[in-house]
Coordinates of C-alpha atoms in Angstrom, one line a residue:
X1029 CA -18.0 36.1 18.4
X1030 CA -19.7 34.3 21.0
X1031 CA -17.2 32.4 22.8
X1032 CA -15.0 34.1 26.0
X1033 CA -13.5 31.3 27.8
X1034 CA -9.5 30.0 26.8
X1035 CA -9.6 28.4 23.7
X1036 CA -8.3 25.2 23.8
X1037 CA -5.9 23.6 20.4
X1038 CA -7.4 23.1 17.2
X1039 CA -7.7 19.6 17.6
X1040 CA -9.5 19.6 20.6
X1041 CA -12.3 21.6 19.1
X1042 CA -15.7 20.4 16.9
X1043 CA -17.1 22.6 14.1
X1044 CA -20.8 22.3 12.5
X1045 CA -21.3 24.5 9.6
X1046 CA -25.4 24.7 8.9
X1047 CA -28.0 25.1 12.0
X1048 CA -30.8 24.4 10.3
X1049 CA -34.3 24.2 12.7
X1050 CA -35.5 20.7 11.1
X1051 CA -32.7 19.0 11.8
X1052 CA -29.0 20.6 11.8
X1053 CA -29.8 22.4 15.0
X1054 CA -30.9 19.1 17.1
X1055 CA -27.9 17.0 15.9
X1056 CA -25.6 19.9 16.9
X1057 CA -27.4 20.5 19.8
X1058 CA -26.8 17.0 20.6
X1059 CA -23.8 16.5 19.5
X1060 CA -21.9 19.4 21.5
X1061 CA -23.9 19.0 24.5
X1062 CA -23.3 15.3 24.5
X1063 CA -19.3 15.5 24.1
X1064 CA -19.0 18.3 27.0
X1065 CA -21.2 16.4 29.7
X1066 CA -18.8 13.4 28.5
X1067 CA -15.6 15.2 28.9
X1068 CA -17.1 17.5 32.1
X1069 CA -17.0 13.9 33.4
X1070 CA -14.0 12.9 33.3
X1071 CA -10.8 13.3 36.1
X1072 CA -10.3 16.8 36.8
X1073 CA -7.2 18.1 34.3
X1074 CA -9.1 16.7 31.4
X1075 CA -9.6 19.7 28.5
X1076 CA -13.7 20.1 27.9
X1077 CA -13.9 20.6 24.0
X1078 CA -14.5 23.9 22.5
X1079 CA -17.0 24.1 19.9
X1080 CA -17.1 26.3 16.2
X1081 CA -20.3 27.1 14.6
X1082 CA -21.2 28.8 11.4
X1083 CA -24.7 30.0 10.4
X1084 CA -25.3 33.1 8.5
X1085 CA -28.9 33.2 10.4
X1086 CA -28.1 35.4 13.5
X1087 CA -31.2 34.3 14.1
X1088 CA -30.3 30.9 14.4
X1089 CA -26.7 31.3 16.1
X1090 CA -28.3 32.6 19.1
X1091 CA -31.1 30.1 19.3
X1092 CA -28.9 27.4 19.3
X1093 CA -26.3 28.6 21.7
X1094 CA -29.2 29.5 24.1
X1095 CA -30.6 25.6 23.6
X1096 CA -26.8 24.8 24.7
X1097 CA -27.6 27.0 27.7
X1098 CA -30.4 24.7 28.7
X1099 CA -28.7 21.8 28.3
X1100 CA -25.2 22.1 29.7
X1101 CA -25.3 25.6 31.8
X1102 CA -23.5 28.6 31.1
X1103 CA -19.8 27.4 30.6
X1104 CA -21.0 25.3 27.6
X1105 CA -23.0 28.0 26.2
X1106 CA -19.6 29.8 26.9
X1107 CA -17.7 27.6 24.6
X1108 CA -19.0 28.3 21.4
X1109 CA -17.6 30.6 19.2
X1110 CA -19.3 31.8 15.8
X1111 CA -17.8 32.2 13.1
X1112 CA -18.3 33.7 9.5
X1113 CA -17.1 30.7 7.0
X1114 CA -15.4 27.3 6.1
X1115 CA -12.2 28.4 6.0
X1116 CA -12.5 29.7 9.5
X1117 CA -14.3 26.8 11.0
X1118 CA -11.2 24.2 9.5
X1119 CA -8.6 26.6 10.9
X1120 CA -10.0 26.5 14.5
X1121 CA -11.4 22.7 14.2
X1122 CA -10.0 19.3 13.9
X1123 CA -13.7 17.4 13.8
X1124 CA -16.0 19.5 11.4
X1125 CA -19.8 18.6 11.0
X1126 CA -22.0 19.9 8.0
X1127 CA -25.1 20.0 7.1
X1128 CA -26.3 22.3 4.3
X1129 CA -29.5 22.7 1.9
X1130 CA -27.8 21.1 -1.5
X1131 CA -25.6 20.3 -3.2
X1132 CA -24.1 24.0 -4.7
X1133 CA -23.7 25.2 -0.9
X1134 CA -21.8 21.7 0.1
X1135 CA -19.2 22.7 -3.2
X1136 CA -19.2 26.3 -2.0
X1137 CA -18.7 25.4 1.8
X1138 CA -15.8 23.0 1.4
X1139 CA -14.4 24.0 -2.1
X1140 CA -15.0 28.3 -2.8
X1141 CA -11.5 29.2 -3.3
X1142 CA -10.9 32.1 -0.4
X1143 CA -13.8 31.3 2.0
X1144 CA -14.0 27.6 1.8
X1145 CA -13.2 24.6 4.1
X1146 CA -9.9 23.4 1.9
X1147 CA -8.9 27.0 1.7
X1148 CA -8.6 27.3 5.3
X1149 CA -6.8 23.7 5.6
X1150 CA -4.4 24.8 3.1
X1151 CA -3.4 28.0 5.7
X1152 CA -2.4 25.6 8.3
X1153 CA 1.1 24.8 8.7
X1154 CA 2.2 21.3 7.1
X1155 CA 3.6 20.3 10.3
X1156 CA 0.3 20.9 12.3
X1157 CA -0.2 18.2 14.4
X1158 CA -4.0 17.7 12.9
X1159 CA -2.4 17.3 9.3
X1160 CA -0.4 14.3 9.9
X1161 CA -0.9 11.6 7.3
X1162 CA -3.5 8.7 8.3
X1163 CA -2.1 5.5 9.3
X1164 CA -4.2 2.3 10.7
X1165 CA -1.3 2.0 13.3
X1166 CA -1.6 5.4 14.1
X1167 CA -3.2 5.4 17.6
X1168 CA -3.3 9.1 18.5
X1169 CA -6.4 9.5 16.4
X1170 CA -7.1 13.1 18.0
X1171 CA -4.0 14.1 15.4
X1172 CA -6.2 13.7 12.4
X1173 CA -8.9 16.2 10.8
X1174 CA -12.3 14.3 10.3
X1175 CA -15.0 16.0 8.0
X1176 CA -18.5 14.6 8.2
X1177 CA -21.4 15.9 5.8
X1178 CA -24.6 14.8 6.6
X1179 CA -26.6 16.8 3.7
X1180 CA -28.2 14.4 1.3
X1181 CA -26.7 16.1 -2.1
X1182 CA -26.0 14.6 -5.4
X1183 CA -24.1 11.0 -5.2
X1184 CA -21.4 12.2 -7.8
X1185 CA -20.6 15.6 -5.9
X1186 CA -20.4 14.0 -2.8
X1187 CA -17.3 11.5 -4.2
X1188 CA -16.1 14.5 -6.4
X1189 CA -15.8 16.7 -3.0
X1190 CA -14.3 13.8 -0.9
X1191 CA -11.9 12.7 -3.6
X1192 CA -10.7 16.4 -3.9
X1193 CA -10.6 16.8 -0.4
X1194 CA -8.0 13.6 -0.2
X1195 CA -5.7 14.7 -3.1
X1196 CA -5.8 18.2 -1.8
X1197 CA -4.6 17.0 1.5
X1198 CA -2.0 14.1 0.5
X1199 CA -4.6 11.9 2.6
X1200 CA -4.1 14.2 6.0
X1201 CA -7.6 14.8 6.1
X1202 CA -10.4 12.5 5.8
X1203 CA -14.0 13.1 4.6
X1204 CA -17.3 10.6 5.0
X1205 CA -20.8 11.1 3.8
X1206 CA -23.4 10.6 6.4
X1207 CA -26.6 11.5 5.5
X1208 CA -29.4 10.5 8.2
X1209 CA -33.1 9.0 8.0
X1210 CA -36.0 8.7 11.0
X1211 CA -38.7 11.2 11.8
X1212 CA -37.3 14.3 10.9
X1213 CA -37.0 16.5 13.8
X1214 CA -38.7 14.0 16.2
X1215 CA -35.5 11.5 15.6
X1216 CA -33.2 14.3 15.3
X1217 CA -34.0 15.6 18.8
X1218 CA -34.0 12.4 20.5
X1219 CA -30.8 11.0 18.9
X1220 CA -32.3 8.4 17.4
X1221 CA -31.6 9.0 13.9
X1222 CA -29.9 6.5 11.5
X1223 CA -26.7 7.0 9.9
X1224 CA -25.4 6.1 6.2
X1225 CA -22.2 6.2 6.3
X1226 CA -19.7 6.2 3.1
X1227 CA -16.0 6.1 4.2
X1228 CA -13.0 5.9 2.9
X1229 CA -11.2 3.7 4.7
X1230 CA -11.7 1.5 8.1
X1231 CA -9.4 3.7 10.0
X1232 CA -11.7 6.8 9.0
X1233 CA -14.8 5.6 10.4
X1234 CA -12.8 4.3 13.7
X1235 CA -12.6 8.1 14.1
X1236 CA -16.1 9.3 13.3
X1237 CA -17.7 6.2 15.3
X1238 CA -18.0 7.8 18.4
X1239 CA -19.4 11.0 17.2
X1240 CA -21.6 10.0 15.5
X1241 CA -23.0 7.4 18.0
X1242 CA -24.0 11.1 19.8
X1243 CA -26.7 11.6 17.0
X1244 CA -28.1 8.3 16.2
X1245 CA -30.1 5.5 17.6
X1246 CA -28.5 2.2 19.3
X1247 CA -27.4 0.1 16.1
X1248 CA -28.2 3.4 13.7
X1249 CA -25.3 3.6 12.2
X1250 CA -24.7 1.5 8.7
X1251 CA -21.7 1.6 7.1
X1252 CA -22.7 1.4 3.4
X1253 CA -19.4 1.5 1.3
X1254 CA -16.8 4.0 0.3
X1255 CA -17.7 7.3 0.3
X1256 CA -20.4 8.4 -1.7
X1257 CA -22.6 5.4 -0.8
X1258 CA -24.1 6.8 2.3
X1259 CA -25.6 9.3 0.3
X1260 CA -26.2 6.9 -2.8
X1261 CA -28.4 4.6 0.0
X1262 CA -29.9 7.6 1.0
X1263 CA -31.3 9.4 -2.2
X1264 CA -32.7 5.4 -3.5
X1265 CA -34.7 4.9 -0.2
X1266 CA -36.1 8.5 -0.4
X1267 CA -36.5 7.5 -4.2
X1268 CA -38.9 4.7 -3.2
X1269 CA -40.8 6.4 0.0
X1270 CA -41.9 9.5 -2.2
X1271 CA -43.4 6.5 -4.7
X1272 CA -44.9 4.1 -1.8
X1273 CA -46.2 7.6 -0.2
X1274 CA -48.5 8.4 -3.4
X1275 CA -49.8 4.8 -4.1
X1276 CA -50.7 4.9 -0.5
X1277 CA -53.0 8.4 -1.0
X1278 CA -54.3 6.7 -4.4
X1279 CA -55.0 3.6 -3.1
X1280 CA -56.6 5.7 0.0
X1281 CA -58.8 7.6 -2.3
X1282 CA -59.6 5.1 -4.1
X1283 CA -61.0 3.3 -1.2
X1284 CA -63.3 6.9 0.3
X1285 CA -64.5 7.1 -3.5
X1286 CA -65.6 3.6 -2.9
X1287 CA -67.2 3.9 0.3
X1288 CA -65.0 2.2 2.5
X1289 CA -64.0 3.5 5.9
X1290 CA -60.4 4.9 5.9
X1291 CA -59.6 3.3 9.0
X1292 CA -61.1 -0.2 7.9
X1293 CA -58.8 -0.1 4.8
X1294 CA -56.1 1.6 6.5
X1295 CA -55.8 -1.5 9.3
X1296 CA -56.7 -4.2 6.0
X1297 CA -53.5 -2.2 4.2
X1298 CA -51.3 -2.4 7.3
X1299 CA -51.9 -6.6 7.5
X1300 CA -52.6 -7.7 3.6
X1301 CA -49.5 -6.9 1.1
X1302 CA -50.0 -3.3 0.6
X1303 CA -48.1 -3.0 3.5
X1304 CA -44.7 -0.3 3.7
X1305 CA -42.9 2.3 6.1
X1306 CA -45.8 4.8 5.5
X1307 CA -49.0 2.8 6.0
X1308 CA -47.5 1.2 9.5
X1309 CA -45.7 4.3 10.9
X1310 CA -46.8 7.9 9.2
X1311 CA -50.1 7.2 8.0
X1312 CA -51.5 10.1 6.0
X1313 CA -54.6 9.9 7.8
X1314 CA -55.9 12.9 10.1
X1315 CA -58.1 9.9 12.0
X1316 CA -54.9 8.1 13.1
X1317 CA -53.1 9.7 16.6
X1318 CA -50.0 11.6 16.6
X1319 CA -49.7 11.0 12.7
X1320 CA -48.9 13.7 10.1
X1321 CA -52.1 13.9 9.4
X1322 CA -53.5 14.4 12.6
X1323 CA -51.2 17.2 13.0
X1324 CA -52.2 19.0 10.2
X1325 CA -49.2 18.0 8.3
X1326 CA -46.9 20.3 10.5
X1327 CA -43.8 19.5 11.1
X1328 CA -42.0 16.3 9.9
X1329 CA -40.0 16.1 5.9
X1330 CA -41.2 18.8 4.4
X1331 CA -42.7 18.2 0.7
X1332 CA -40.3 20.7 -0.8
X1333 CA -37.3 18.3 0.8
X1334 CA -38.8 15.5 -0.8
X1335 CA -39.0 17.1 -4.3
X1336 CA -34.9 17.8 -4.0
X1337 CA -34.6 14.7 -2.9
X1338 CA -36.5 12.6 -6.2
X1339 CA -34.6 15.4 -8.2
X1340 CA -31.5 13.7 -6.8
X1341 CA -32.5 10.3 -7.7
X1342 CA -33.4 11.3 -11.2
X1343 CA -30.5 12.5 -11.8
X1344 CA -28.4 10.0 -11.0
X1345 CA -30.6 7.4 -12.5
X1346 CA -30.0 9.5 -15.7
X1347 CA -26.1 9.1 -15.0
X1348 CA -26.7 5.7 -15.5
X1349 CA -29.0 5.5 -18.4
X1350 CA -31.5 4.0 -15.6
X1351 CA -35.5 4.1 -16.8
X1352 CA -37.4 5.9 -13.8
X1353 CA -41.1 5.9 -15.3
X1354 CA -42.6 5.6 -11.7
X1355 CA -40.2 8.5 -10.3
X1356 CA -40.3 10.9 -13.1
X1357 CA -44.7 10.5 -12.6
X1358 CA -44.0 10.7 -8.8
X1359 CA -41.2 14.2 -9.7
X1360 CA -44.9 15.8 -11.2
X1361 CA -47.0 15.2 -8.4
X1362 CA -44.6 16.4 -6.1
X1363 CA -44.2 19.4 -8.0
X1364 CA -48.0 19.7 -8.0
X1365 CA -48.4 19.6 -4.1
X1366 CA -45.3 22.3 -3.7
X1367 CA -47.1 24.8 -5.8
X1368 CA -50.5 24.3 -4.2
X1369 CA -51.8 27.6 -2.4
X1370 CA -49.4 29.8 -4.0
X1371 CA -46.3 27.6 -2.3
X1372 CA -47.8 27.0 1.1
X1373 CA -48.0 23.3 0.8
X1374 CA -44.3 23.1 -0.1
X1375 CA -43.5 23.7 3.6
X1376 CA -46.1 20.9 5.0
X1377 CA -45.2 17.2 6.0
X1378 CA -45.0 15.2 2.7
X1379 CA -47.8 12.7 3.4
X1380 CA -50.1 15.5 2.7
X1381 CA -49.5 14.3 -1.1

């Protein structure tokens, strides 16, 4: 346990299960900081938030809560309390953030039986005043528990885990998918990620609105649908960068077999049709400043991210009796780059392919 100031009501207090470096970490970092210098601002009376986190990394834990230090002094870094699962985070949190590797740890997370999320929700008393049923002319919308999971998982266990989340809860609780796109790490940091959101209802992403405004860019936030279609937005445009990304690198080799300059064909490329996201703003090549490349492929989406996510997108393609010639070629390559130098590649920025 981290935390040793009063702890305030459950429904004044966040939760974020998953502190990963690449990204969970700097949307919770901004996230919590963001809400207490809010609240710190307000009339004097006003309860500051509390704040839960889980992350089996001690490692991690005390990293973050240290970043918290720098950002908001020691009474915020006071706030947090750690905590060992779901079930814990939904007893002591009304407003609870994930974000988690895959899918198997988003079922575990939310659905294991003792340790999970819905176990913990379950413990509460019906009458608790976070477990009162959802209304559109409800207007204390602090009264409502609000799950968010931002981990880009498989479409059909994303709606699977929401819809069992609303039957479980006679519609008391509320769950959206909200994976996030930018520049890994860079956007995360600054905020300036963008949003998919899939929600179940108007009402439900009145409540999430504001919180996640703390995370992403101006405008970064797109409401795609009913839940599972944040994620379902997500996986196909990840589907489609992993393919642009390689006919880039072909079309780049081709063009150095050829004896062209990179650069020359690079700038034709970024003017002429062959034109997308990851000739005009990642180029692969090392010759072009503060690009992947030029950093040595540090940092940024990690290859090994983007072979989960076209393993996503092949699967649910497959639900659908969808042909994926292009992805199931670009699946191989991907595949090929992770294993390169006994696995080191895996962990490099996925232009490298």
């Amino acid at each position: 346990m981290l935390s040793t100031v009063r702890r305030l009501s459950r429904q004044d207090t966040l939760g974020w299960i998953g502190l990963g470096a690449m990204v969970g970490h700097p949307m919770a970092l901004n996230l919590f900081s963001k809400t207490y210098l809010a609240h710190s601002k307000q009339p004097s009376g006003t309860d500051i938030p509390s704040f839960v986190i889980c992350e089996q990394d001690e490692g991690r834990a005390q990293t973050f809560v240290a970043a918290l230090k720098d950002r908001g002094g020691t009474e915020l870094a006071a706030r947090v309390e750690r905590v060992e699962n779901g079930r814990s985070v939904s007893q002591k949190a009304s407003r609870i953030f994930t974000m988690l590797p895959n899918s198997p740890q988003v079922e575990s997370v939310y659905l294991e039986e003792s340790t999970g999320i819905l176990a913990g929700l379950r413990s509460l008393p019906t009458d608790a005043p976070s477990l009162t049923p959802l209304s559109p002319i409800h207007d204390d919308s602090a009264s409502h528990t609000l799950l968010i999971d931002h981990t880009t998982l498989d479409p059909s266990v994303a709606k699977r885990i929401a819809s069992t989340t609303h039957q479980t809860t006679s519609g008391k609780v509320v769950m959206l998918d909200a994976p996030v796109s930018g520049a890994g790490t860079v956007a995360a940091s600054a905020g300036l990620l963008t949003i998919m959101l899939g929600s179940p209802s108007a009402y439900a992403t009145t409540l999430a609105m504001p919180l996640l405004q703390q995370m992403a860019r101006e405008g970064g936030i797109i409401l795609c649908g009913e839940n599972g279609t944040g994620i379902g937005v997500k996986v196909a445009n990840n589907m489609i960068l992993a393919i642009n990304q390689i006919a880039l690198a072909e079309g780049l080799a081709l063009g150095r077999s050829l004896g062209i300059d990179p650069l020359l064909l690079h700038s034709v490329i970024d003017t002429s049709s062959g034109q997308s996201w990851s000739s005009r703003v990642n180029s692969p090549l090392p010759q072009v400043p503060n690009s992947p490349g030029f950093r040595n492929y540090q940092g940024g989406f990690q290859s090994k991210l983007m072979l989960k996510d076209v393993g996503l997108a092949l699967h649910a393609a497959h639900e659908y009796d969808l042909p994926t010639p292009l992805t199931w070629a670009a699946q191989s390559v991907y595949e090929a780059v992770c294993a390169e130098g006994e696995g080191e590649m895996a962990t490099k920025d996925f232009r490298y392919v």
